[in-house]
Amino acid sequence: MSSTDTELVADSRSNKFQNGDVTFRSSDRVLFKVHRLNLEVVSQVFPATKLTSSNEIANLEEDSTTLDILFSFLYPDRIPNLTPLSFEKIVDVANAANKYGMDAAMIICHLHLQEFASKYPVTILKLAGQHDSDRLIAAVAPYLLSLTPTEVQSMGVPSKYCVKWVSMYIANLKNLVSLISSICE
């Protein structure tokens, strides 16, 4: 579809977010009307504050499912249940929360991502590096202690965590040597 064809496609409206004073359009052309005050309180960097008119629409890169979940964190009575979501969708929401400075949403996503630590440790480690999350690094560390500190750093993990990784890596090697020694005796 060309950009001209895309412009001719009609927008649909979110069922949950219709009464706000700021309008966002998802990548799949769903409109979300949320309250500017909530954005200013919950988000550190959302582009809503740059909108000068209530008729303006800010286009966002995220799809409507991701934004529906993310915008739910703007309202205390709508905190979403992330438990039934797929790993991929929680990652999408966590990335959007990180991008828009919605710390509480990001922390809740990280708590849910910890449940996937044994299944997706490398992906979560990379995400932890992007989000500067010691909680996620700690969750996947037991599954990735075979990685060298250099490999961990190459995944985008900040230096401060790589230093901690070195000590965990050395401790793991010592335990392995100890185990081998006890077997060989």
mmCIF file of C-alpha atoms in Angstrom:
data_model
loop_
_atom_site.group_PDB
_atom_site.id
_atom_site.type_symbol
_atom_site.label_atom_id
_atom_site.label_comp_id
_atom_site.label_asym_id
_atom_site.label_seq_id
_atom_site.Cartn_x
_atom_site.Cartn_y
_atom_site.Cartn_z
ATOM 1 C CA MET A 1 0.000 0.000 0.000
ATOM 2 C CA SER A 2 1.460 3.389 -0.918
ATOM 3 C CA SER A 3 1.522 6.318 1.494
ATOM 4 C CA THR A 4 -1.339 7.883 -0.496
ATOM 5 C CA ASP A 5 -3.399 4.705 -0.123
ATOM 6 C CA THR A 6 -2.593 4.631 3.587
ATOM 7 C CA GLU A 7 -3.875 8.183 4.003
ATOM 8 C CA LEU A 8 -7.214 7.156 2.439
ATOM 9 C CA VAL A 9 -7.779 4.393 4.993
ATOM 10 C CA ALA A 10 -10.216 5.560 7.657
ATOM 11 C CA ASP A 11 -9.187 5.651 11.286
ATOM 12 C CA SER A 12 -11.050 3.591 13.847
ATOM 13 C CA ARG A 13 -11.486 4.639 17.460
ATOM 14 C CA SER A 14 -10.399 2.906 20.618
ATOM 15 C CA ASN A 15 -13.311 1.563 22.639
ATOM 16 C CA LYS A 16 -11.640 2.422 25.950
ATOM 17 C CA PHE A 17 -10.001 5.773 25.215
ATOM 18 C CA GLN A 18 -12.544 8.202 23.742
ATOM 19 C CA ASN A 19 -12.905 11.084 26.190
ATOM 20 C CA GLY A 20 -9.453 12.604 26.501
ATOM 21 C CA ASP A 21 -8.159 15.923 25.243
ATOM 22 C CA VAL A 22 -5.097 14.536 23.413
ATOM 23 C CA THR A 23 -5.357 12.217 20.409
ATOM 24 C CA PHE A 24 -2.830 9.623 19.289
ATOM 25 C CA ARG A 25 -2.951 7.421 16.196
ATOM 26 C CA SER A 26 -1.441 3.936 16.327
ATOM 27 C CA SER A 27 0.514 2.435 13.439
ATOM 28 C CA ASP A 28 -2.611 0.464 12.496
ATOM 29 C CA ARG A 29 -4.692 3.676 12.492
ATOM 30 C CA VAL A 30 -6.642 3.424 15.729
ATOM 31 C CA LEU A 31 -7.280 6.735 17.510
ATOM 32 C CA PHE A 32 -6.774 7.018 21.266
ATOM 33 C CA LYS A 33 -8.055 10.074 23.143
ATOM 34 C CA VAL A 34 -6.328 10.271 26.520
ATOM 35 C CA HIS A 35 -6.079 12.984 29.146
ATOM 36 C CA ARG A 36 -3.133 15.365 28.937
ATOM 37 C CA LEU A 37 -2.919 15.691 32.720
ATOM 38 C CA ASN A 38 -2.569 11.921 33.135
ATOM 39 C CA LEU A 39 0.173 11.884 30.496
ATOM 40 C CA GLU A 40 2.052 14.674 32.235
ATOM 41 C CA VAL A 41 1.848 12.887 35.594
ATOM 42 C CA VAL A 42 2.671 9.348 34.441
ATOM 43 C CA SER A 43 5.001 9.893 31.481
ATOM 44 C CA GLN A 44 8.293 11.737 31.456
ATOM 45 C CA VAL A 45 8.572 12.159 27.698
ATOM 46 C CA PHE A 46 5.268 11.585 25.928
ATOM 47 C CA PRO A 47 4.814 13.872 22.931
ATOM 48 C CA ALA A 48 1.397 15.056 24.153
ATOM 49 C CA THR A 49 2.889 18.158 25.682
ATOM 50 C CA LYS A 50 4.088 19.181 22.202
ATOM 51 C CA LEU A 51 0.548 19.218 20.805
ATOM 52 C CA THR A 52 -0.831 22.731 20.729
ATOM 53 C CA SER A 53 -4.382 22.056 19.571
ATOM 54 C CA SER A 54 -6.943 19.519 20.727
ATOM 55 C CA ASN A 55 -7.585 18.812 17.026
ATOM 56 C CA GLU A 56 -4.004 17.681 16.403
ATOM 57 C CA ILE A 57 -3.269 13.977 16.170
ATOM 58 C CA ALA A 58 0.122 12.567 17.127
ATOM 59 C CA ASN A 59 1.150 9.528 15.096
ATOM 60 C CA LEU A 60 2.901 6.819 17.086
ATOM 61 C CA GLU A 61 4.928 3.844 15.844
ATOM 62 C CA GLU A 62 3.283 1.316 18.164
ATOM 63 C CA ASP A 63 0.288 -0.836 17.191
ATOM 64 C CA SER A 64 -3.137 -0.409 18.774
ATOM 65 C CA THR A 65 -2.865 -3.458 21.043
ATOM 66 C CA THR A 66 0.381 -2.170 22.539
ATOM 67 C CA LEU A 67 -1.008 1.355 23.002
ATOM 68 C CA ASP A 68 -4.249 0.060 24.499
ATOM 69 C CA ILE A 69 -2.249 -1.728 27.188
ATOM 70 C CA LEU A 70 0.216 1.138 27.642
ATOM 71 C CA PHE A 71 -2.464 3.844 27.942
ATOM 72 C CA SER A 72 -4.260 1.731 30.569
ATOM 73 C CA PHE A 73 -1.343 2.533 32.880
ATOM 74 C CA LEU A 74 -2.325 6.231 32.702
ATOM 75 C CA TYR A 75 -5.430 5.566 34.777
ATOM 76 C CA PRO A 76 -5.286 4.047 38.279
ATOM 77 C CA ASP A 77 -8.584 2.195 37.817
ATOM 78 C CA ARG A 78 -7.459 0.507 34.580
ATOM 79 C CA ILE A 79 -4.172 -1.238 35.428
ATOM 80 C CA PRO A 80 -4.037 -4.064 32.877
ATOM 81 C CA ASN A 81 -3.577 -7.736 33.639
ATOM 82 C CA LEU A 82 -0.469 -8.774 31.695
ATOM 83 C CA THR A 83 -0.560 -12.435 32.739
ATOM 84 C CA PRO A 84 -2.411 -13.739 29.657
ATOM 85 C CA LEU A 85 -0.190 -11.800 27.241
ATOM 86 C CA SER A 86 2.467 -13.400 25.081
ATOM 87 C CA PHE A 87 6.137 -12.802 25.772
ATOM 88 C CA GLU A 88 6.388 -10.765 22.559
ATOM 89 C CA LYS A 89 3.496 -8.465 23.496
ATOM 90 C CA ILE A 90 4.902 -7.825 26.984
ATOM 91 C CA VAL A 91 8.226 -6.936 25.334
ATOM 92 C CA ASP A 92 6.376 -4.521 23.005
ATOM 93 C CA VAL A 93 4.658 -2.832 25.950
ATOM 94 C CA ALA A 94 7.894 -2.716 27.972
ATOM 95 C CA ASN A 95 9.715 -1.100 25.050
ATOM 96 C CA ALA A 96 6.947 1.473 24.604
ATOM 97 C CA ALA A 97 6.918 2.192 28.348
ATOM 98 C CA ASN A 98 10.686 2.665 28.265
ATOM 99 C CA LYS A 99 10.469 4.885 25.171
ATOM 100 C CA TYR A 100 7.819 7.159 26.695
ATOM 101 C CA GLY A 101 9.240 7.249 30.213
ATOM 102 C CA MET A 102 6.381 5.397 31.891
ATOM 103 C CA ASP A 103 8.385 3.874 34.725
ATOM 104 C CA ALA A 104 5.560 2.148 36.617
ATOM 105 C CA ALA A 105 4.375 0.412 33.440
ATOM 106 C CA MET A 106 7.929 -0.641 32.640
ATOM 107 C CA ILE A 107 8.477 -2.093 36.126
ATOM 108 C CA ILE A 108 5.252 -4.104 35.908
ATOM 109 C CA CYS A 109 6.281 -5.399 32.469
ATOM 110 C CA HIS A 110 9.692 -6.359 33.851
ATOM 111 C CA LEU A 111 8.055 -8.297 36.689
ATOM 112 C CA HIS A 112 6.070 -10.295 34.133
ATOM 113 C CA LEU A 113 9.095 -10.780 31.883
ATOM 114 C CA GLN A 114 10.954 -12.436 34.765
ATOM 115 C CA GLU A 115 8.528 -15.340 34.437
ATOM 116 C CA PHE A 116 9.980 -15.978 30.956
ATOM 117 C CA ALA A 117 13.631 -15.883 32.113
ATOM 118 C CA SER A 118 14.306 -19.584 31.575
ATOM 119 C CA LYS A 119 12.689 -19.638 28.132
ATOM 120 C CA TYR A 120 14.060 -16.376 26.646
ATOM 121 C CA PRO A 121 17.166 -15.493 28.687
ATOM 122 C CA VAL A 122 19.216 -13.943 25.860
ATOM 123 C CA THR A 123 16.341 -11.772 24.611
ATOM 124 C CA ILE A 124 15.613 -10.621 28.155
ATOM 125 C CA LEU A 125 19.297 -9.892 28.787
ATOM 126 C CA LYS A 126 19.400 -7.671 25.691
ATOM 127 C CA LEU A 127 16.208 -5.940 26.828
ATOM 128 C CA ALA A 128 17.691 -5.488 30.313
ATOM 129 C CA GLY A 129 20.645 -3.728 28.718
ATOM 130 C CA GLN A 130 18.370 -1.414 26.730
ATOM 131 C CA HIS A 131 16.210 -0.655 29.776
ATOM 132 C CA ASP A 132 19.093 -0.523 32.272
ATOM 133 C CA SER A 133 17.294 -3.071 34.457
ATOM 134 C CA ASP A 134 19.225 -4.848 37.180
ATOM 135 C CA ARG A 135 16.046 -6.770 38.050
ATOM 136 C CA LEU A 136 15.940 -8.421 34.610
ATOM 137 C CA ILE A 137 19.674 -9.094 34.590
ATOM 138 C CA ALA A 138 19.387 -10.845 37.950
ATOM 139 C CA ALA A 139 16.444 -12.904 36.655
ATOM 140 C CA VAL A 140 18.333 -14.289 33.649
ATOM 141 C CA ALA A 141 21.819 -14.572 35.180
ATOM 142 C CA PRO A 142 21.369 -18.165 36.429
ATOM 143 C CA TYR A 143 20.508 -19.262 32.875
ATOM 144 C CA LEU A 144 23.402 -17.439 31.210
ATOM 145 C CA LEU A 145 26.407 -17.864 33.491
ATOM 146 C CA SER A 146 28.202 -19.670 30.683
ATOM 147 C CA LEU A 147 28.412 -16.365 28.781
ATOM 148 C CA THR A 148 31.691 -14.526 29.156
ATOM 149 C CA PRO A 149 31.614 -10.915 30.342
ATOM 150 C CA THR A 150 32.665 -9.866 26.820
ATOM 151 C CA GLU A 151 29.672 -11.678 25.313
ATOM 152 C CA VAL A 152 27.381 -10.016 27.838
ATOM 153 C CA GLN A 153 28.795 -6.580 27.038
ATOM 154 C CA SER A 154 28.340 -7.199 23.295
ATOM 155 C CA MET A 155 24.596 -7.621 23.972
ATOM 156 C CA GLY A 156 24.343 -3.995 25.048
ATOM 157 C CA VAL A 157 24.427 -4.582 28.783
ATOM 158 C CA PRO A 158 25.732 -1.446 30.542
ATOM 159 C CA SER A 159 29.291 -1.589 31.930
ATOM 160 C CA LYS A 160 28.145 -1.361 35.551
ATOM 161 C CA TYR A 161 26.321 -4.686 35.133
ATOM 162 C CA CYS A 162 29.215 -6.252 33.218
ATOM 163 C CA VAL A 163 31.418 -5.630 36.254
ATOM 164 C CA LYS A 164 28.896 -7.536 38.388
ATOM 165 C CA TRP A 165 28.771 -10.234 35.714
ATOM 166 C CA VAL A 166 32.540 -10.728 36.003
ATOM 167 C CA SER A 167 32.204 -11.539 39.710
ATOM 168 C CA MET A 168 29.275 -13.908 39.056
ATOM 169 C CA TYR A 169 31.203 -15.529 36.207
ATOM 170 C CA ILE A 170 34.301 -16.047 38.385
ATOM 171 C CA ALA A 171 32.187 -17.447 41.232
ATOM 172 C CA ASN A 172 30.539 -19.832 38.768
ATOM 173 C CA LEU A 173 33.949 -20.980 37.484
ATOM 174 C CA LYS A 174 35.165 -21.544 41.050
ATOM 175 C CA ASN A 175 32.078 -23.643 41.784
ATOM 176 C CA LEU A 176 32.666 -25.633 38.611
ATOM 177 C CA VAL A 177 36.335 -26.246 39.480
ATOM 178 C CA SER A 178 35.297 -27.271 42.987
ATOM 179 C CA LEU A 179 32.718 -29.686 41.609
ATOM 180 C CA ILE A 180 35.198 -31.213 39.162
ATOM 181 C CA SER A 181 37.796 -31.538 41.938
ATOM 182 C CA SER A 182 35.339 -33.333 44.205
ATOM 183 C CA ILE A 183 34.383 -35.738 41.405
ATOM 184 C CA CYS A 184 38.027 -36.488 40.586
ATOM 185 C CA GLU A 185 38.986 -37.261 44.207
#
